[in-house]
PDB file of C-alpha atoms and ligand atoms in Angstrom:
ATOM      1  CA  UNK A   1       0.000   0.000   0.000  1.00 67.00           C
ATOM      2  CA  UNK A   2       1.571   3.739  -0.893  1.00 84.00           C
ATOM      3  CA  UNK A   3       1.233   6.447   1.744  1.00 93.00           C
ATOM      4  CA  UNK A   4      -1.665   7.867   1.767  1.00 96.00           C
ATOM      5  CA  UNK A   5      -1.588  11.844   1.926  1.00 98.00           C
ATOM      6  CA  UNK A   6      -5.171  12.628   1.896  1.00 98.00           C
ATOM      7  CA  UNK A   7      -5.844  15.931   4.257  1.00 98.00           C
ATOM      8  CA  UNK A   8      -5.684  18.852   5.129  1.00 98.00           C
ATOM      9  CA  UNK A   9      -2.326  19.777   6.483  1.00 98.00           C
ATOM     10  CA  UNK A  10      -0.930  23.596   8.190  1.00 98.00           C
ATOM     11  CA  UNK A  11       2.817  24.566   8.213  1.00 98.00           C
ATOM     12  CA  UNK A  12       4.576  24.226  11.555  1.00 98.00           C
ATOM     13  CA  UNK A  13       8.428  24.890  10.457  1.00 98.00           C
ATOM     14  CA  UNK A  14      10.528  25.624   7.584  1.00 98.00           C
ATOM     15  CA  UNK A  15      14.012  25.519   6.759  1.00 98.00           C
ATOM     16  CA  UNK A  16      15.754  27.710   4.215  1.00 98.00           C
ATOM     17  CA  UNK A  17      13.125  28.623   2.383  1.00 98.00           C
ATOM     18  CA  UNK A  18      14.611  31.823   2.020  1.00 98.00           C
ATOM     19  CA  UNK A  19      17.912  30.118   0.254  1.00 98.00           C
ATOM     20  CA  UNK A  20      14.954  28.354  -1.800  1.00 98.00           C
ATOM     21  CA  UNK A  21      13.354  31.509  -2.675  1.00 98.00           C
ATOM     22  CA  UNK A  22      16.510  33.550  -3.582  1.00 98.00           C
ATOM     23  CA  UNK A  23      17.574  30.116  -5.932  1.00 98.00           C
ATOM     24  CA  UNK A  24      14.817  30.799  -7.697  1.00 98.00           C
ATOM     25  CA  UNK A  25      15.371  34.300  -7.724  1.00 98.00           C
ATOM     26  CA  UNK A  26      12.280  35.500  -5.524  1.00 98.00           C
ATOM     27  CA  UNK A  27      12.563  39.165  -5.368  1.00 98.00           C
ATOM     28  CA  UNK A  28      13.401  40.996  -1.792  1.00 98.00           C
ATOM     29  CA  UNK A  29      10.398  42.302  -0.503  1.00 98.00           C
ATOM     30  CA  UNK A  30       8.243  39.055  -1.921  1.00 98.00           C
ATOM     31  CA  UNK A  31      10.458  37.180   0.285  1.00 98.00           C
ATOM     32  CA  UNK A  32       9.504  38.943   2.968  1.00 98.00           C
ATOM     33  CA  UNK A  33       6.183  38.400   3.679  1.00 98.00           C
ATOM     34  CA  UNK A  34       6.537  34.883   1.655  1.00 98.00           C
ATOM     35  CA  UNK A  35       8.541  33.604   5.033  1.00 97.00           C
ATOM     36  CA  UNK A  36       6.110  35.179   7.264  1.00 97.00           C
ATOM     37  CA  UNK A  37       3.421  32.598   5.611  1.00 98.00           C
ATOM     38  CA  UNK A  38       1.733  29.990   7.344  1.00 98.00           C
ATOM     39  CA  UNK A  39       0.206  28.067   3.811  1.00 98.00           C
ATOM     40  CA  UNK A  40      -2.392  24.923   4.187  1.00 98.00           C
ATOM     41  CA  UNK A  41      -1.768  22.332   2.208  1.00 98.00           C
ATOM     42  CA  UNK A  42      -5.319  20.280   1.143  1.00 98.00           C
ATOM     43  CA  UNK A  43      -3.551  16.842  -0.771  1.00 98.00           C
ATOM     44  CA  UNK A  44      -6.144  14.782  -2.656  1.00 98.00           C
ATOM     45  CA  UNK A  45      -5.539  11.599  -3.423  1.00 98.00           C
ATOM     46  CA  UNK A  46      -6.888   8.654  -5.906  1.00 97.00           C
ATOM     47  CA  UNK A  47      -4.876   5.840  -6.655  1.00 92.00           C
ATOM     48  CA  UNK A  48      -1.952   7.427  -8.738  1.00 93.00           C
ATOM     49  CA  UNK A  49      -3.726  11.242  -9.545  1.00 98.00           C
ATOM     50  CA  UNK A  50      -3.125  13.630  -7.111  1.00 98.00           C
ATOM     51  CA  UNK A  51      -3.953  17.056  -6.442  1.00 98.00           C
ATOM     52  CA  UNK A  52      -2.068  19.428  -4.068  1.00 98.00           C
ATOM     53  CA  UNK A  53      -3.689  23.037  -3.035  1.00 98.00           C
ATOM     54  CA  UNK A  54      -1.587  25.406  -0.999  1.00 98.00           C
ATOM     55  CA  UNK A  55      -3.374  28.064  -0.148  1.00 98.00           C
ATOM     56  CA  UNK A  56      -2.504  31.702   1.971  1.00 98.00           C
ATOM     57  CA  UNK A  57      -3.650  35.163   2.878  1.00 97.00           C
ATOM     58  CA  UNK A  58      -0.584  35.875   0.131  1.00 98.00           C
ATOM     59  CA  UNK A  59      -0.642  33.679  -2.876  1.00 98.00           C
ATOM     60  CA  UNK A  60      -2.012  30.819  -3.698  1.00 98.00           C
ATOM     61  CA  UNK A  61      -0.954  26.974  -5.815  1.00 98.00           C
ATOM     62  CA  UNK A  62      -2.785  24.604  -7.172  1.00 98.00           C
ATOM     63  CA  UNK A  63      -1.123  21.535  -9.436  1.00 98.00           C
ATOM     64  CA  UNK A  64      -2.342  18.150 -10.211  1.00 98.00           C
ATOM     65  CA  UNK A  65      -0.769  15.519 -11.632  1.00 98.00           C
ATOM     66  CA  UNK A  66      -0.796  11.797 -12.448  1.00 98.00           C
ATOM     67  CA  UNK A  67       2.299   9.604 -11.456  1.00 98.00           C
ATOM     68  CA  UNK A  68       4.857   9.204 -13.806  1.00 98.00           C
ATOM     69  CA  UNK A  69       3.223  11.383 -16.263  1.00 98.00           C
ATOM     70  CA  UNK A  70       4.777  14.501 -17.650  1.00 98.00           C
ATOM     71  CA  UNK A  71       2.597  17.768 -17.356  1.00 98.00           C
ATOM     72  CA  UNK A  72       3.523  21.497 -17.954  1.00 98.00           C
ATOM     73  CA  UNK A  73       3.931  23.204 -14.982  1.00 98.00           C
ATOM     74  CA  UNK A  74       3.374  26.882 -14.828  1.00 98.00           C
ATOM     75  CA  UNK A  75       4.295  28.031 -11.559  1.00 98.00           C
ATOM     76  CA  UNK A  76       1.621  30.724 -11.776  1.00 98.00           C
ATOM     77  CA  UNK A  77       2.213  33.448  -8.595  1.00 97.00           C
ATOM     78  CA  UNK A  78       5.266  31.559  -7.779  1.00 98.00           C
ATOM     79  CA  UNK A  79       8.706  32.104  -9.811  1.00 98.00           C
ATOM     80  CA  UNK A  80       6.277  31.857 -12.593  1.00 98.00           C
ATOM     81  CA  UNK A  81       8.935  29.884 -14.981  1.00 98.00           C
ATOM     82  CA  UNK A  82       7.033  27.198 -16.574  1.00 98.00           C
ATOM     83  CA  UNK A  83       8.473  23.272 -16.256  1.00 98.00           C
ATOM     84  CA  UNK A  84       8.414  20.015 -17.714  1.00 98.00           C
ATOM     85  CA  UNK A  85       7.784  18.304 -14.274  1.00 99.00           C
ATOM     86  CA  UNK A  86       7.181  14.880 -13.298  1.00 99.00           C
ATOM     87  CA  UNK A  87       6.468  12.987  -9.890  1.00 98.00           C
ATOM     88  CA  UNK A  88       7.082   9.554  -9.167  1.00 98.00           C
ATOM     89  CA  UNK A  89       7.285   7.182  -6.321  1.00 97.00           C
ATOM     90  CA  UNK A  90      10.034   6.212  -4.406  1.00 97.00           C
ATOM     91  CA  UNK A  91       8.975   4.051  -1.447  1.00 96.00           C
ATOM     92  CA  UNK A  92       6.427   6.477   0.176  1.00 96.00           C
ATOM     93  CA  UNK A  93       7.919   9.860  -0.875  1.00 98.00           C
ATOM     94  CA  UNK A  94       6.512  11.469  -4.120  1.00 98.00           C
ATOM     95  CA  UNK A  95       9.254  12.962  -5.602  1.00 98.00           C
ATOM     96  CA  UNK A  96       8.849  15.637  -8.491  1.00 99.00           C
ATOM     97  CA  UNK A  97      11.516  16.614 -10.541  1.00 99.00           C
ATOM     98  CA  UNK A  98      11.108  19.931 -12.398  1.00 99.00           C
ATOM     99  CA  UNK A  99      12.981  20.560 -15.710  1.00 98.00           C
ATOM    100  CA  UNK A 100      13.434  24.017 -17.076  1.00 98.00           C
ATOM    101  CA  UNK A 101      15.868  26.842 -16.832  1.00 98.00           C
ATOM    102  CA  UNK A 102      16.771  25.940 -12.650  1.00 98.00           C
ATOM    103  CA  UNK A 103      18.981  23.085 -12.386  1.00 98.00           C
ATOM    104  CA  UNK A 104      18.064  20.321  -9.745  1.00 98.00           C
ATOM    105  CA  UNK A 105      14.801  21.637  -9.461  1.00 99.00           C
ATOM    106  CA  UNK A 106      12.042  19.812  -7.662  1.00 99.00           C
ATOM    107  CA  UNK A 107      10.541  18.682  -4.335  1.00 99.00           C
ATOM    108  CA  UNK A 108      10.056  15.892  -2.430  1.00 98.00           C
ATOM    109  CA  UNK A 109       6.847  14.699   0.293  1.00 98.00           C
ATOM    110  CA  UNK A 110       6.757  12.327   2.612  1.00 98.00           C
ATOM    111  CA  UNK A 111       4.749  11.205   5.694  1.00 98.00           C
ATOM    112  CA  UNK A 112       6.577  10.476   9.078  1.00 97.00           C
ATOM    113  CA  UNK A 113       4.817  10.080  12.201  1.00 94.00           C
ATOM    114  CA  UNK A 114       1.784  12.283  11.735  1.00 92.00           C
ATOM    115  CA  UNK A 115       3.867  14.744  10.075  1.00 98.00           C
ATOM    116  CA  UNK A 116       3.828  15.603   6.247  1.00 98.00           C
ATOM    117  CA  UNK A 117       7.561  16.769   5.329  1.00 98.00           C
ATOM    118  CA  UNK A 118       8.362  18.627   2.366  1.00 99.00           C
ATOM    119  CA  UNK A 119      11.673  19.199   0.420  1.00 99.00           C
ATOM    120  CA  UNK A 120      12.214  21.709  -1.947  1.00 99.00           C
ATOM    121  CA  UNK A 121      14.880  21.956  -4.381  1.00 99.00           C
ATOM    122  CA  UNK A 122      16.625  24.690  -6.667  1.00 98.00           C
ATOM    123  CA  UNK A 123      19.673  24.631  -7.849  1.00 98.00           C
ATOM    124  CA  UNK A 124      22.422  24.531  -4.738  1.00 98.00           C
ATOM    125  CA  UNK A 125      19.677  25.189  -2.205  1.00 99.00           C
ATOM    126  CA  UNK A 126      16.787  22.598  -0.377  1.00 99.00           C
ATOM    127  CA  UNK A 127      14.710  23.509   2.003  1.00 99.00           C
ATOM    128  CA  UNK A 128      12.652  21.716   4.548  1.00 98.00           C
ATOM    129  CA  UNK A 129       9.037  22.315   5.676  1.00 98.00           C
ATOM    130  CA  UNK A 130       6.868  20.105   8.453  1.00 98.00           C
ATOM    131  CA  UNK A 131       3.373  20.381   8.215  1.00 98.00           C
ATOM    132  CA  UNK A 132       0.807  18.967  10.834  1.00 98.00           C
ATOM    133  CA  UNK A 133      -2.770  17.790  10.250  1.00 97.00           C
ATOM    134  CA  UNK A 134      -5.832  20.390  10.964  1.00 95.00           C
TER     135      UNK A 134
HETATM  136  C1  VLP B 229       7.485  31.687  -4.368  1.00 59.80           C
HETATM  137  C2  VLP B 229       8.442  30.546  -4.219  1.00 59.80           C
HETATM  138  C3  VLP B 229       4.710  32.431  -1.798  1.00 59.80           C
HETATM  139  C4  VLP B 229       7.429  32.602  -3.189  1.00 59.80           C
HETATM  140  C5  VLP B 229       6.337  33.642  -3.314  1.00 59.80           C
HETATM  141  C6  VLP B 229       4.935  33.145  -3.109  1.00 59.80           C
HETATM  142  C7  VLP B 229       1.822  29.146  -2.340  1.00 59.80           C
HETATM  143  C8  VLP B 229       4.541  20.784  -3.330  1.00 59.80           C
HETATM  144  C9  VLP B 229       4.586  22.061  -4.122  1.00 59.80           C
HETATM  145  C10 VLP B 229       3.294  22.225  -4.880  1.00 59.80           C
HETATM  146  C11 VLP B 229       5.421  24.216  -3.590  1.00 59.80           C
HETATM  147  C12 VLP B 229       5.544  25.306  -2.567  1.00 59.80           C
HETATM  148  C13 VLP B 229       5.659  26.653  -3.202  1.00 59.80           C
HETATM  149  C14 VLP B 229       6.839  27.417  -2.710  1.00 59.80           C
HETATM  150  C15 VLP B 229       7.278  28.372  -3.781  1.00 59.80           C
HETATM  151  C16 VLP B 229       8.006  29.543  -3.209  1.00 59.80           C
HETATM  152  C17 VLP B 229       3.366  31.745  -1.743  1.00 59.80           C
HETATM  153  C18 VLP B 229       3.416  30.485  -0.926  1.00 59.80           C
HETATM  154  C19 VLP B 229       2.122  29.729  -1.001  1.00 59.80           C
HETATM  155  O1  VLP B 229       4.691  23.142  -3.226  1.00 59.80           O
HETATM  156  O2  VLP B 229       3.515  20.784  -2.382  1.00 59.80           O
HETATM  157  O3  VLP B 229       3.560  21.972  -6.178  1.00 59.80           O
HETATM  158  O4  VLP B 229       5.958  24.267  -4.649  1.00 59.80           O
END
């Protein structure tokens, strides 16, 4: 059985996001109030489709994807670059890998405990966000 990430899930810590944000070349005062953000993050799950909502008072994201299929990626009120990106199993972690101009970019989720975890990836930088159930 694959994790199951169904929920609704609310930031509790981050790690370098602001090395994240300046990767992918985030402007200074967006940074600012990005890192004072608390986003939600509603994951719905069925089978292999998946879609992830974050959502705050700021900006808000919404992708969906199947595994191991290849969509477009906009990136729309983020760095807005658009991406080939893809997500894929390994284990229980979804990992995405997002091709375009950034190298190594992409992210990673898992479940541990009653935690969701969250990597995120851009070029040198990764940064690590916990979110707990609501
Ligand atoms: C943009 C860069 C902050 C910073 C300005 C806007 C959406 C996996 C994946 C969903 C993400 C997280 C997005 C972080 C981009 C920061 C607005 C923050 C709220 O999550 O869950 O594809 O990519």
């Amino acid at each position: 059985m694959p994790a199951d990430f169904n929920g609704t899930w609310n930031l509790v810590s981050s790690e370098n996001f602001e090395g994240y944000m300046v990767a992918l070349g985030i402007d200074f005062a967006t940074r600012k109030i990005a890192k004072m953000l608390k986003p939600q993050k509603v994951f719905k799950q069925d089978g292999d489709s998946f879609s992830i909502s974050t959502t705050s008072t700021f900006r808000s994201y919404l992708v969906e994807f199947r595994i191991g299929e290849e969509f477009e990626e906009d990136n729309k009120g983020l760095d807005n670059r658009k991406c080939k990106s893809v997500v894929n199993w390994d284990g229980d972690k979804i990992v995405c890998v997002q091709t375009g101009e950034k190298k190594n970019r992409g992210w990673t989720h898992w479940i541990e405990g009653d935690d969701l975890y969250l990597e995120l990836r851009c070029e040198d930088q990764v940064s690590t966000q916990v979110f707990k159930r609501a």
